[in-house]
Coordinates of C-alpha atoms and ligand atoms in Angstrom, one line a residue:
M4 CA -105.3 79.8 -88.9
Q5 CA -104.0 78.2 -92.2
E6 CA -107.6 78.1 -93.5
I7 CA -108.2 81.7 -92.6
K8 CA -104.9 82.7 -94.1
Q9 CA -106.1 81.2 -97.4
I10 CA -109.5 82.8 -97.2
V11 CA -108.0 86.2 -96.6
S12 CA -105.5 85.7 -99.4
D13 CA -108.3 84.7 -101.9
S14 CA -110.6 87.4 -100.7
K15 CA -111.4 90.3 -103.1
S16 CA -114.1 92.2 -101.2
I17 CA -114.1 92.4 -97.5
V18 CA -116.7 93.9 -95.1
I19 CA -115.8 94.5 -91.4
T20 CA -118.7 94.8 -89.0
T21 CA -119.0 95.5 -85.3
H22 CA -121.7 95.9 -82.6
K23 CA -124.4 98.5 -82.0
S24 CA -123.4 101.7 -80.2
P25 CA -119.8 101.0 -81.1
D26 CA -117.2 101.8 -78.4
G27 CA -113.4 102.4 -78.6
D28 CA -112.6 98.7 -78.9
A29 CA -115.2 98.2 -81.7
I30 CA -114.1 101.1 -83.8
G31 CA -110.4 100.7 -83.0
S32 CA -110.3 97.0 -84.0
S33 CA -112.5 97.6 -87.1
L34 CA -110.3 100.5 -88.4
A35 CA -107.0 98.7 -87.6
L36 CA -108.1 95.7 -89.6
Y37 CA -109.4 98.1 -92.3
H38 CA -106.0 99.8 -92.6
F39 CA -104.3 96.4 -92.7
F40 CA -106.4 95.1 -95.6
K41 CA -106.1 98.4 -97.5
K42 CA -102.3 98.0 -97.2
S43 CA -102.8 94.5 -98.6
N44 CA -104.5 96.0 -101.6
K45 CA -107.9 94.6 -100.7
E46 CA -111.3 96.2 -101.3
V47 CA -112.6 96.7 -97.7
T48 CA -115.4 98.6 -96.0
V49 CA -116.3 99.1 -92.3
I50 CA -120.0 99.0 -91.7
V51 CA -121.5 99.8 -88.3
P52 CA -125.1 99.4 -87.2
D53 CA -125.4 103.0 -85.9
A54 CA -123.4 106.1 -84.8
F55 CA -120.4 106.0 -82.5
P56 CA -119.3 108.8 -80.1
T57 CA -117.6 111.8 -81.5
F58 CA -114.6 111.3 -79.2
L59 CA -113.6 108.5 -81.6
N60 CA -113.6 110.7 -84.7
W61 CA -109.9 111.4 -84.5
M62 CA -109.1 107.8 -85.6
E63 CA -107.8 107.7 -89.2
G64 CA -110.4 106.2 -91.5
S65 CA -113.3 107.0 -89.2
A66 CA -115.0 109.2 -91.8
S67 CA -115.1 106.3 -94.3
I68 CA -117.2 104.1 -92.0
I69 CA -120.7 103.3 -93.4
H70 CA -123.6 103.6 -91.0
H71 CA -126.3 101.0 -91.7
D72 CA -129.1 102.9 -90.0
T73 CA -128.7 106.0 -92.1
Q74 CA -127.0 104.5 -95.2
T75 CA -129.1 101.3 -95.4
E76 CA -129.2 100.9 -99.2
L77 CA -125.4 101.5 -99.7
A78 CA -124.5 99.3 -96.7
E79 CA -126.6 96.4 -98.0
E80 CA -125.3 96.6 -101.5
I81 CA -121.7 96.4 -100.3
I82 CA -122.6 93.5 -98.0
S83 CA -124.3 91.6 -100.9
K84 CA -121.1 91.9 -102.9
A85 CA -118.7 90.9 -100.1
D86 CA -116.9 87.5 -100.2
T87 CA -115.6 87.8 -96.6
I88 CA -117.3 89.3 -93.6
F89 CA -115.5 90.0 -90.4
S90 CA -117.5 90.2 -87.2
L91 CA -115.5 92.1 -84.6
D92 CA -116.2 92.5 -80.9
Y93 CA -119.6 90.8 -80.9
N94 CA -120.7 87.3 -80.1
G95 CA -124.1 87.0 -81.8
L96 CA -126.3 88.7 -84.4
G97 CA -128.5 90.0 -81.6
R98 CA -125.8 92.5 -80.9
I99 CA -125.9 94.3 -84.3
G100 CA -129.6 95.4 -84.5
N101 CA -131.0 95.6 -88.0
L102 CA -127.6 94.8 -89.5
S103 CA -128.3 91.2 -88.5
N104 CA -130.6 90.4 -91.5
P105 CA -128.2 91.4 -94.3
I106 CA -125.3 89.6 -92.5
A107 CA -127.4 86.5 -91.9
E108 CA -128.5 86.4 -95.5
S109 CA -125.1 86.9 -97.0
T110 CA -123.3 83.9 -98.5
A111 CA -119.9 85.4 -97.7
T112 CA -117.4 83.5 -95.5
K113 CA -117.9 84.9 -92.0
I114 CA -115.1 85.2 -89.5
V115 CA -115.6 86.2 -85.9
I116 CA -112.8 87.8 -83.9
D117 CA -114.1 88.5 -80.4
H118 CA -113.5 88.3 -76.6
H119 CA -117.0 87.9 -75.3
Q120 CA -118.4 84.8 -73.6
D121 CA -120.8 82.4 -75.3
P122 CA -120.1 82.9 -79.0
Q123 CA -123.2 82.0 -81.0
E124 CA -123.4 80.0 -84.2
F125 CA -123.7 82.4 -87.1
A126 CA -120.2 82.3 -88.7
D127 CA -117.8 79.9 -90.4
H128 CA -114.6 80.6 -88.3
Y129 CA -114.1 81.9 -84.8
I130 CA -111.1 83.4 -83.3
V131 CA -112.4 83.9 -79.7
D132 CA -110.4 84.4 -76.5
T133 CA -112.7 85.3 -73.6
N134 CA -109.6 85.9 -71.4
C135 CA -108.3 88.6 -73.7
C136 CA -108.8 92.2 -72.6
S137 CA -110.0 93.5 -76.0
T138 CA -110.8 92.7 -79.6
C139 CA -108.0 95.2 -80.4
Q140 CA -105.4 92.9 -78.8
L141 CA -106.9 90.0 -80.7
I142 CA -106.5 91.9 -84.0
Y143 CA -102.9 92.7 -83.2
E144 CA -102.3 89.0 -82.5
F145 CA -104.2 88.0 -85.6
I146 CA -101.9 90.1 -87.8
A147 CA -98.9 88.7 -85.9
D148 CA -100.2 85.2 -86.7
L149 CA -100.5 86.1 -90.3
E150 CA -96.8 87.0 -90.1
E151 CA -97.6 90.5 -91.3
L152 CA -96.6 92.7 -88.3
D153 CA -94.3 94.6 -90.6
K154 CA -97.4 96.2 -92.1
F155 CA -98.2 97.8 -88.7
D156 CA -97.9 101.6 -88.8
K157 CA -98.7 104.5 -86.5
A158 CA -102.4 104.9 -87.6
M159 CA -103.1 101.2 -87.0
G160 CA -101.2 101.4 -83.8
E161 CA -103.3 104.3 -82.5
C162 CA -106.5 102.4 -83.3
I163 CA -105.3 99.4 -81.4
Y164 CA -104.0 101.5 -78.5
C165 CA -107.4 103.2 -78.2
G166 CA -109.4 99.9 -78.0
I167 CA -107.0 98.3 -75.5
M168 CA -107.0 101.5 -73.4
T169 CA -110.8 101.9 -73.3
D170 CA -111.6 98.1 -72.7
T171 CA -108.9 97.9 -69.9
G172 CA -109.9 101.1 -68.1
S173 CA -106.5 102.5 -69.1
F174 CA -104.6 99.3 -68.4
R175 CA -105.9 98.7 -64.9
Y176 CA -108.5 95.8 -65.2
P177 CA -107.3 92.3 -64.4
S178 CA -107.5 91.4 -68.1
T179 CA -104.4 93.6 -68.6
T180 CA -101.4 91.2 -68.9
A181 CA -97.7 91.5 -69.6
K182 CA -98.5 90.7 -73.3
T183 CA -100.9 93.6 -73.3
H184 CA -98.1 95.9 -72.2
Q185 CA -95.7 94.4 -74.7
I186 CA -98.1 95.1 -77.5
I187 CA -98.6 98.7 -76.2
A188 CA -94.8 99.1 -76.1
H189 CA -94.6 98.1 -79.7
L190 CA -97.4 100.5 -80.7
I191 CA -95.5 103.3 -78.9
D192 CA -92.4 102.4 -80.8
L193 CA -94.4 102.7 -84.0
G194 CA -95.3 106.3 -83.0
A195 CA -98.7 105.8 -81.2
D196 CA -99.1 108.8 -78.9
G197 CA -100.7 107.5 -75.7
A198 CA -101.0 110.9 -74.0
K199 CA -102.7 112.3 -77.1
I200 CA -105.1 109.3 -77.3
H201 CA -106.0 109.7 -73.6
Q202 CA -106.8 113.3 -74.2
E203 CA -108.8 112.7 -77.3
V204 CA -111.1 110.2 -75.5
Y205 CA -111.1 111.5 -71.9
D206 CA -110.5 115.2 -72.1
T207 CA -113.0 116.2 -74.7
Y208 CA -116.2 116.3 -72.6
S209 CA -118.7 119.0 -73.1
E210 CA -119.5 121.1 -70.0
Q211 CA -123.0 119.4 -70.0
R212 CA -121.5 115.9 -69.9
L213 CA -119.4 116.7 -66.8
R214 CA -122.4 118.3 -65.1
L215 CA -124.5 115.2 -65.9
L216 CA -121.8 113.1 -64.2
G217 CA -121.9 115.4 -61.1
Y218 CA -125.7 115.3 -61.0
A219 CA -125.8 111.5 -61.4
L220 CA -123.3 110.9 -58.6
T221 CA -124.9 113.5 -56.2
E222 CA -128.6 113.0 -56.9
K223 CA -129.1 109.7 -58.6
M224 CA -126.7 107.2 -57.1
K225 CA -128.2 104.8 -54.6
V226 CA -125.8 102.8 -52.5
F227 CA -126.6 99.6 -50.7
P228 CA -123.6 98.8 -48.5
E229 CA -125.4 95.8 -47.0
H230 CA -125.4 94.3 -50.6
S231 CA -122.0 95.7 -51.6
A232 CA -124.0 97.2 -54.5
A233 CA -125.0 100.6 -56.0
Y234 CA -127.0 101.8 -59.0
I235 CA -127.5 105.1 -60.9
S236 CA -130.7 105.7 -62.9
L237 CA -131.3 108.3 -65.5
S238 CA -134.6 109.2 -67.2
Q239 CA -135.1 110.6 -70.7
E240 CA -136.1 114.0 -69.1
E241 CA -132.8 114.1 -67.1
L242 CA -130.8 113.2 -70.2
K243 CA -132.5 115.9 -72.2
R244 CA -131.9 118.4 -69.4
F245 CA -128.1 117.8 -69.9
S246 CA -128.3 117.8 -73.7
F247 CA -127.3 114.2 -73.7
K248 CA -125.2 113.0 -76.7
K249 CA -124.2 109.5 -77.6
G250 CA -121.2 108.5 -75.4
D251 CA -122.0 111.0 -72.7
S252 CA -122.8 108.3 -70.1
E253 CA -119.8 106.1 -71.0
G254 CA -117.8 105.3 -67.9
L255 CA -120.5 106.5 -65.5
V256 CA -121.3 103.0 -64.4
N257 CA -117.7 102.5 -63.1
Y258 CA -117.8 105.3 -60.6
P259 CA -119.7 103.6 -57.7
L260 CA -117.1 100.7 -57.9
S261 CA -114.6 103.2 -56.5
I262 CA -116.5 103.2 -53.2
D263 CA -114.7 100.9 -50.7
G264 CA -116.7 97.7 -50.3
I265 CA -118.9 98.1 -53.4
K266 CA -118.5 95.2 -55.8
F267 CA -121.5 95.5 -58.1
T268 CA -122.9 98.5 -59.9
V269 CA -125.7 99.1 -62.4
L270 CA -126.5 102.1 -64.7
I271 CA -130.2 102.1 -65.6
T272 CA -130.9 104.4 -68.6
E273 CA -134.3 105.2 -70.0
K274 CA -134.1 105.0 -73.8
E275 CA -136.8 106.1 -76.3
D276 CA -138.6 102.8 -76.2
N277 CA -136.9 100.5 -73.6
I278 CA -134.5 100.5 -70.6
S279 CA -130.8 99.8 -71.2
L280 CA -128.7 98.4 -68.4
S281 CA -124.9 98.5 -67.8
F282 CA -123.3 96.2 -65.2
R283 CA -119.8 96.4 -63.7
S284 CA -118.2 94.3 -60.9
K285 CA -114.9 93.4 -59.3
D286 CA -113.2 90.7 -57.2
D287 CA -115.2 87.5 -56.8
F288 CA -118.5 88.9 -58.1
Y289 CA -119.4 88.3 -61.8
V290 CA -122.1 90.2 -63.8
N291 CA -122.4 88.3 -67.1
K292 CA -124.6 85.6 -65.6
I293 CA -126.8 88.2 -63.9
A294 CA -127.2 90.1 -67.1
K295 CA -128.1 86.9 -69.0
E296 CA -130.5 85.5 -66.4
H297 CA -132.4 88.6 -65.3
F298 CA -131.8 91.3 -68.0
N299 CA -131.9 89.7 -71.5
G300 CA -128.2 90.5 -71.9
G301 CA -124.7 89.2 -71.4
G302 CA -121.1 90.3 -71.7
H303 CA -117.9 89.7 -69.7
I304 CA -117.5 88.6 -66.1
Y305 CA -116.8 92.2 -64.9
A306 CA -118.6 94.2 -67.6
A307 CA -122.0 93.3 -69.1
G308 CA -125.1 94.9 -70.5
G309 CA -128.8 94.1 -70.9
M310 CA -132.2 95.5 -71.8
L311 CA -135.7 95.6 -70.3
E312 CA -139.0 96.4 -71.8
L313 CA -140.4 98.0 -68.7
S314 CA -141.0 101.5 -67.3
L315 CA -138.1 103.1 -65.6
E316 CA -139.7 102.7 -62.2
E317 CA -140.3 99.0 -62.8
A318 CA -136.8 98.5 -64.0
I319 CA -135.4 100.1 -60.9
K320 CA -137.6 97.8 -58.7
K321 CA -136.3 94.8 -60.6
V322 CA -132.6 95.9 -60.1
E323 CA -133.2 96.4 -56.4
K324 CA -134.8 93.0 -56.1
V325 CA -131.9 91.3 -57.9
M326 CA -129.4 93.2 -55.8
K327 CA -131.1 91.9 -52.6
Q328 CA -131.0 88.3 -54.0
Ligands
LIG422 P1 -121.5 98.6 -71.8 O1 -122.0 98.6 -70.4 O2 -120.2 99.2 -72.0 O3 -122.6 99.0 -72.8 O4 -121.3 97.0 -72.1 C1 -120.5 96.3 -71.3 C2 -120.1 95.0 -72.0 O5 -121.3 94.1 -72.1 C3 -119.6 95.1 -73.4 O6 -118.6 94.2 -73.6 C4 -120.8 94.8 -74.3 O7 -120.3 94.2 -75.4 C5 -121.6 93.8 -73.4 N1 -123.0 94.0 -73.6 C6 -123.7 95.1 -73.5 N2 -125.0 95.0 -73.7 C7 -125.2 93.7 -74.0 C8 -126.3 92.9 -74.4 O8 -127.4 93.3 -74.5 N3 -126.0 91.6 -74.6 C9 -124.8 91.0 -74.6 N4 -124.6 89.7 -74.8 N5 -123.7 91.7 -74.2 C10 -123.9 93.0 -74.0
LIG423 MN1 -114.5 94.8 -76.5

């Protein structure tokens, strides 16, 4: 921490990066740290690999985020000039798509702040706690360790609140601790409006998104009570039918877990050129190993992801086979 304190204090140009298809924790942690460095009079930019869902646009600073896929030249110029790069909410360069090359090539000091298992070797410093519910909580603790909590304000508080809320399923997963609630209490004291943030994220669906949820649960969910498992699969054609937008399937994978006795769920989504998989579990069943061993992925014990270069039918067959195993 002493070393990192010195690096931050000497740093003139900071870049904050996060994973592909950024979620509430990724954007929340990046923007909270961004506001903190701005307040510390640092030059700082948030660079993401690709777009994030529109239900995160309310966060202060979100419009200033640089997208590497559509603003490649600008993003890479800023990265080449950075002296410090933060990697938030990801454990390896494989998680940031095409952003991995400029980050790997940069000579800046690299600092990872993350809560995923198996951090890979690509950075100089690691602040990793795999038991922590969210990278947002780690950012709060990081700023506390820097003895700079007095810099916290409402905007930063709302970013952190959002990431903790989305990564804990609204404070219900086992990773939610007394410390998590103590942090949330402080954020509310600073003016963070929990009800408003819940509404911004969970009550701003399009009609099509809600109908996709209904269709997926009624028509596309297959339940295997004998294996305590269930999956939902969605093809490109089905997604197009419901005018699918980024973020529209967020949370869908959790629904089958609310069936009594179901401990393992999978969402199988056909993308343009591959199959993406989302895994969730509960109790004594862990999905990170399954994601790593069978689906080229990884993640947390109860929430993981992966990818297959197969047809949708083949991917479904593979999931069924693994479920039986
Ligand atoms: P989601 O299902 O929400 O996309 O991802 C669930 C969790 O698994 C997230 O914490 C995410 O970071 C992680 N994850 C998703 N896809 C991958 C992947 O391909 N590789 C690894 N290592 N982790 C992933
Ligand atoms: Mn996270």
